Amino acid sequence: SQKIEQNSEALNIQEGKTATLTCNYTNYSPAYLQWYRQDPGRGPVFLLLIRENEKEKRKERLKVTFDTTLKQSLFHITASQPADSATYLCARRSGTYKYIFGTGTRLKVLA
Amino acid sequence: GAGVSQSPSNKVTEKGKDVELRCDPISGHTALYWYRQRLGQGLEFLIYFQGNSAPDKSGLPSDRFSAERTGESVSTLTIQRTQQEDSAVYLCASSPYTYGGETQYFGPGTRLLVL
């Protein structure tokens, strides 16, 4: 069965540094991967989508990569700020309609 | 414009009671998803609606769970004879696409506690 694996341990980094979060998937590569941000007590918010044929995608301070050989996506936040502290979720489609989400990685940016 | 809304925001019920959770998607969004998120866990897919039909109900954990959608808008998730393991946050999301709905817009969730 298809799985999404994210590091469940919290990631603490110093303000201004680059945060790198990892998403590993199993089985065949999906057509695209999605990254969401979730704050405590809130629903996830869509951040970025990267397609299978895209190696890298950027949006402001965010960068996502997609490596089909390693079956991995990396999510980077450059010049991190305390406001970036949240849980970041990776998701892929499984089958025609269903989505599988990882458990998320909690990021804490220290001032 | 208005986002996805869910009600109630919190629900406390006794084991064995039935509960109804409501989702109001973004107007015009044909795709609608229900997920369950247990404390400290990822999102668990429950059901997908395309318009008023549900082509994928594979995530419903038991026959105590059912969902419907009317008028291509409001959806209701019903849990009958609730059990303590049903305690979780139930999230609804909508998307403007039918097939391969990419960006999902989530509501704030309903926090269900079964005593």
CSV table of C-alpha atoms in Angstrom, one decimal:
chain,number,residue,atom,x,y,z
A,1,SER,CA,0.0,0.0,0.0
A,2,GLN,CA,1.1,3.6,-0.6
A,3,LYS,CA,2.6,5.5,2.3
A,4,ILE,CA,3.9,8.9,3.1
A,5,GLU,CA,6.6,9.2,5.7
A,6,GLN,CA,7.6,12.4,7.4
A,7,ASN,CA,10.0,12.8,10.3
A,8,SER,CA,7.7,12.8,13.3
A,9,GLU,CA,10.3,14.4,15.5
A,10,ALA,CA,10.0,18.2,15.9
A,11,LEU,CA,12.6,20.3,14.1
A,12,ASN,CA,13.9,23.3,16.1
A,13,ILE,CA,16.0,25.8,14.2
A,14,GLN,CA,17.3,29.3,14.8
A,15,GLU,CA,15.7,32.3,13.2
A,16,GLY,CA,17.3,33.2,9.9
A,17,LYS,CA,18.4,29.7,9.1
A,18,THR,CA,17.0,27.4,6.4
A,19,ALA,CA,14.6,24.7,7.6
A,20,THR,CA,14.5,21.5,5.5
A,21,LEU,CA,11.7,19.0,5.9
A,22,THR,CA,11.6,15.6,4.3
A,23,CYS,CA,8.8,13.6,2.8
A,24,ASN,CA,9.4,10.0,1.6
A,25,TYR,CA,6.8,8.0,-0.3
A,26,THR,CA,6.4,4.4,-1.3
A,27,ASN,CA,5.4,2.6,-4.4
A,28,TYR,CA,5.1,4.4,-7.7
A,29,SER,CA,5.7,8.1,-8.0
A,30,PRO,CA,2.6,10.2,-7.9
A,31,ALA,CA,1.8,12.7,-10.6
A,32,TYR,CA,2.4,15.4,-8.0
A,33,LEU,CA,3.0,16.0,-4.3
A,34,GLN,CA,1.5,18.7,-2.2
A,35,TRP,CA,2.7,20.5,0.9
A,36,TYR,CA,0.3,22.0,3.5
A,37,ARG,CA,0.8,24.0,6.7
A,38,GLN,CA,-1.2,23.3,9.8
A,39,ASP,CA,-1.4,25.5,12.8
A,40,PRO,CA,-2.7,24.2,16.2
A,41,GLY,CA,-6.5,24.0,16.2
A,42,ARG,CA,-6.8,24.9,12.5
A,43,GLY,CA,-7.3,23.1,9.2
A,44,PRO,CA,-4.3,22.6,6.9
A,45,VAL,CA,-3.5,25.4,4.4
A,46,PHE,CA,-2.2,24.6,0.9
A,47,LEU,CA,1.3,25.9,0.2
A,48,LEU,CA,2.8,24.3,-2.8
A,49,LEU,CA,2.3,21.6,-5.4
A,50,ILE,CA,5.2,20.0,-7.3
A,51,ARG,CA,4.6,17.8,-10.3
A,52,GLU,CA,6.5,14.7,-11.2
A,53,ASN,CA,8.3,16.4,-14.1
A,54,GLU,CA,9.4,19.4,-12.0
A,55,LYS,CA,12.6,19.1,-10.1
A,56,GLU,CA,12.1,22.2,-8.1
A,57,LYS,CA,9.5,24.8,-7.4
A,58,ARG,CA,9.7,28.1,-5.5
A,59,LYS,CA,7.3,30.5,-3.9
A,60,GLU,CA,8.8,33.4,-2.0
A,61,ARG,CA,10.9,31.9,0.8
A,62,LEU,CA,9.6,28.4,0.1
A,63,LYS,CA,11.3,25.8,-2.1
A,64,VAL,CA,10.2,22.2,-2.9
A,65,THR,CA,12.1,19.5,-4.7
A,66,PHE,CA,10.8,16.2,-6.1
A,67,ASP,CA,13.3,13.3,-6.6
A,68,THR,CA,11.6,10.3,-8.2
A,69,THR,CA,14.7,8.2,-7.9
A,70,LEU,CA,14.9,8.7,-4.2
A,71,LYS,CA,11.1,8.8,-3.9
A,72,GLN,CA,11.5,11.9,-1.8
A,73,SER,CA,10.4,15.5,-1.7
A,74,LEU,CA,12.3,18.2,0.3
A,75,PHE,CA,10.6,21.3,1.6
A,76,HIS,CA,12.8,24.3,2.4
A,77,ILE,CA,12.0,27.5,4.2
A,78,THR,CA,14.8,30.0,3.8
A,79,ALA,CA,15.4,32.9,6.2
A,80,SER,CA,13.0,31.3,8.7
A,81,GLN,CA,11.0,33.3,11.1
A,82,PRO,CA,9.2,32.5,14.3
A,83,ALA,CA,5.9,32.9,12.4
A,84,ASP,CA,6.9,29.9,10.3
A,85,SER,CA,6.5,27.7,13.3
A,86,ALA,CA,3.8,25.1,12.5
A,87,THR,CA,3.3,21.5,11.4
A,88,TYR,CA,4.0,20.9,7.7
A,89,LEU,CA,2.2,18.1,5.9
A,90,CYS,CA,3.1,16.3,2.7
A,91,ALA,CA,0.3,14.6,0.7
A,92,ARG,CA,-0.1,12.5,-2.4
A,93,ARG,CA,-3.0,11.2,-4.4
A,94,SER,CA,-3.7,7.5,-4.1
A,95,GLY,CA,-6.0,6.1,-6.7
A,96,THR,CA,-8.4,8.3,-8.5
A,97,TYR,CA,-9.7,10.5,-5.7
A,98,LYS,CA,-8.2,9.5,-2.4
A,99,TYR,CA,-5.3,11.5,-0.8
A,100,ILE,CA,-2.8,10.2,1.7
A,101,PHE,CA,-1.2,12.6,4.1
A,102,GLY,CA,1.9,12.2,6.2
A,103,THR,CA,1.8,12.7,9.9
A,104,GLY,CA,3.6,16.0,9.5
A,105,THR,CA,6.7,17.5,10.9
A,106,ARG,CA,6.4,20.2,13.6
A,107,LEU,CA,8.8,23.1,13.0
A,108,LYS,CA,9.7,25.5,15.7
A,109,VAL,CA,11.7,28.6,14.7
A,110,LEU,CA,13.5,30.0,17.7
A,111,ALA,CA,13.9,33.8,18.0
B,1,GLY,CA,-14.8,35.2,-0.3
B,2,ALA,CA,-16.0,32.8,2.4
B,3,GLY,CA,-13.9,29.7,3.1
B,4,VAL,CA,-15.0,26.3,4.1
B,5,SER,CA,-17.0,26.3,7.3
B,6,GLN,CA,-17.8,23.5,9.6
B,7,SER,CA,-20.2,23.1,12.5
B,8,PRO,CA,-20.3,22.6,15.4
B,9,SER,CA,-16.7,23.6,16.1
B,10,ASN,CA,-16.7,21.3,19.2
B,11,LYS,CA,-19.0,18.4,20.1
B,12,VAL,CA,-19.0,16.4,23.3
B,13,THR,CA,-21.2,13.4,23.4
B,14,GLU,CA,-21.8,10.2,25.3
B,15,LYS,CA,-20.8,6.8,24.0
B,16,GLY,CA,-23.6,5.3,22.1
B,17,LYS,CA,-25.2,8.6,20.9
B,18,ASP,CA,-25.4,9.6,17.3
B,19,VAL,CA,-23.7,12.8,16.0
B,20,GLU,CA,-24.0,14.9,12.9
B,21,LEU,CA,-21.2,17.0,11.6
B,22,ARG,CA,-21.8,19.6,8.9
B,23,CYS,CA,-19.6,21.1,6.2
B,24,ASP,CA,-20.3,24.1,4.0
B,25,PRO,CA,-17.8,24.1,1.1
B,26,ILE,CA,-16.7,27.0,-0.9
B,27,SER,CA,-19.5,27.9,-3.4
B,28,GLY,CA,-18.9,26.3,-6.8
B,29,HIS,CA,-16.5,23.7,-5.5
B,30,THR,CA,-17.7,20.3,-6.9
B,31,ALA,CA,-15.2,18.1,-5.0
B,32,LEU,CA,-15.6,17.6,-1.2
B,33,TYR,CA,-13.5,15.5,1.1
B,34,TRP,CA,-13.9,14.4,4.7
B,35,TYR,CA,-10.9,13.5,6.8
B,36,ARG,CA,-10.3,12.4,10.4
B,37,GLN,CA,-7.3,13.5,12.4
B,38,ARG,CA,-6.6,11.8,15.7
B,39,LEU,CA,-4.4,13.6,18.2
B,40,GLY,CA,-0.8,13.8,16.9
B,41,GLN,CA,-1.7,11.9,13.8
B,42,GLY,CA,-1.9,12.7,10.1
B,43,LEU,CA,-5.1,13.1,8.2
B,44,GLU,CA,-7.1,9.9,7.5
B,45,PHE,CA,-9.2,10.0,4.3
B,46,LEU,CA,-12.8,9.1,4.9
B,47,ILE,CA,-14.9,9.9,1.8
B,48,TYR,CA,-14.9,11.9,-1.4
B,49,PHE,CA,-17.8,13.5,-3.1
B,50,GLN,CA,-18.0,14.6,-6.7
B,51,GLY,CA,-21.0,16.7,-6.9
B,52,ASN,CA,-23.7,14.8,-4.9
B,53,SER,CA,-22.3,11.3,-5.6
B,54,ALA,CA,-19.6,9.6,-3.5
B,55,PRO,CA,-17.3,7.6,-5.9
B,56,ASP,CA,-14.9,6.8,-3.1
B,57,LYS,CA,-16.2,5.8,0.4
B,58,SER,CA,-13.2,3.5,1.0
B,59,GLY,CA,-12.0,5.4,4.1
B,60,LEU,CA,-15.2,5.1,6.2
B,61,PRO,CA,-14.0,3.0,9.1
B,62,SER,CA,-17.3,1.1,9.8
B,63,ASP,CA,-20.9,1.0,8.9
B,64,ARG,CA,-21.6,3.4,11.8
B,65,PHE,CA,-20.2,6.1,9.6
B,66,SER,CA,-22.2,7.6,6.7
B,67,ALA,CA,-22.1,10.9,4.7
B,68,GLU,CA,-24.3,12.6,2.3
B,69,ARG,CA,-24.2,15.7,0.2
B,70,THR,CA,-27.1,17.7,-1.2
B,71,GLY,CA,-27.4,20.4,-3.8
B,72,GLU,CA,-23.7,20.1,-4.6
B,73,SER,CA,-23.1,22.1,-1.5
B,74,VAL,CA,-23.6,21.1,2.2
B,75,SER,CA,-22.4,17.8,3.4
B,76,THR,CA,-23.2,15.9,6.6
B,77,LEU,CA,-21.1,13.2,8.2
B,78,THR,CA,-23.1,11.1,10.6
B,79,ILE,CA,-21.6,8.8,13.2
B,80,GLN,CA,-24.0,6.4,14.8
B,81,ARG,CA,-23.6,4.8,18.2
B,82,THR,CA,-20.4,6.7,18.8
B,83,GLN,CA,-17.5,5.0,20.5
B,84,GLN,CA,-14.6,6.5,22.4
B,85,GLU,CA,-12.2,5.7,19.5
B,86,ASP,CA,-14.3,8.1,17.3
B,87,SER,CA,-12.9,11.0,19.3
B,88,ALA,CA,-10.9,13.1,16.8
B,89,VAL,CA,-11.0,16.2,14.7
B,90,TYR,CA,-13.1,15.8,11.6
B,91,LEU,CA,-11.9,18.0,8.8
B,92,CYS,CA,-13.8,18.9,5.6
B,93,ALA,CA,-12.1,20.2,2.4
B,94,SER,CA,-13.4,21.3,-0.9
B,95,SER,CA,-11.8,21.8,-4.3
B,96,PRO,CA,-12.9,23.4,-7.5
B,97,TYR,CA,-11.9,20.4,-9.6
B,98,THR,CA,-13.7,17.1,-10.1
B,99,TYR,CA,-11.0,14.7,-11.3
B,100,GLY,CA,-7.5,15.2,-9.8
B,101,GLY,CA,-8.7,17.9,-7.5
B,102,GLU,CA,-5.4,19.5,-6.6
B,103,THR,CA,-5.6,22.3,-4.1
B,104,GLN,CA,-7.9,21.4,-1.2
B,105,TYR,CA,-9.3,24.2,1.0
B,106,PHE,CA,-9.9,23.0,4.5
B,107,GLY,CA,-12.4,24.0,7.1
B,108,PRO,CA,-11.4,24.6,10.7
B,109,GLY,CA,-12.6,21.1,11.8
B,110,THR,CA,-15.1,19.7,14.3
B,111,ARG,CA,-13.5,18.5,17.5
B,112,LEU,CA,-15.4,15.5,18.7
B,113,LEU,CA,-15.0,14.0,22.1
B,114,VAL,CA,-16.9,10.8,23.0
B,115,LEU,CA,-17.1,10.2,26.7
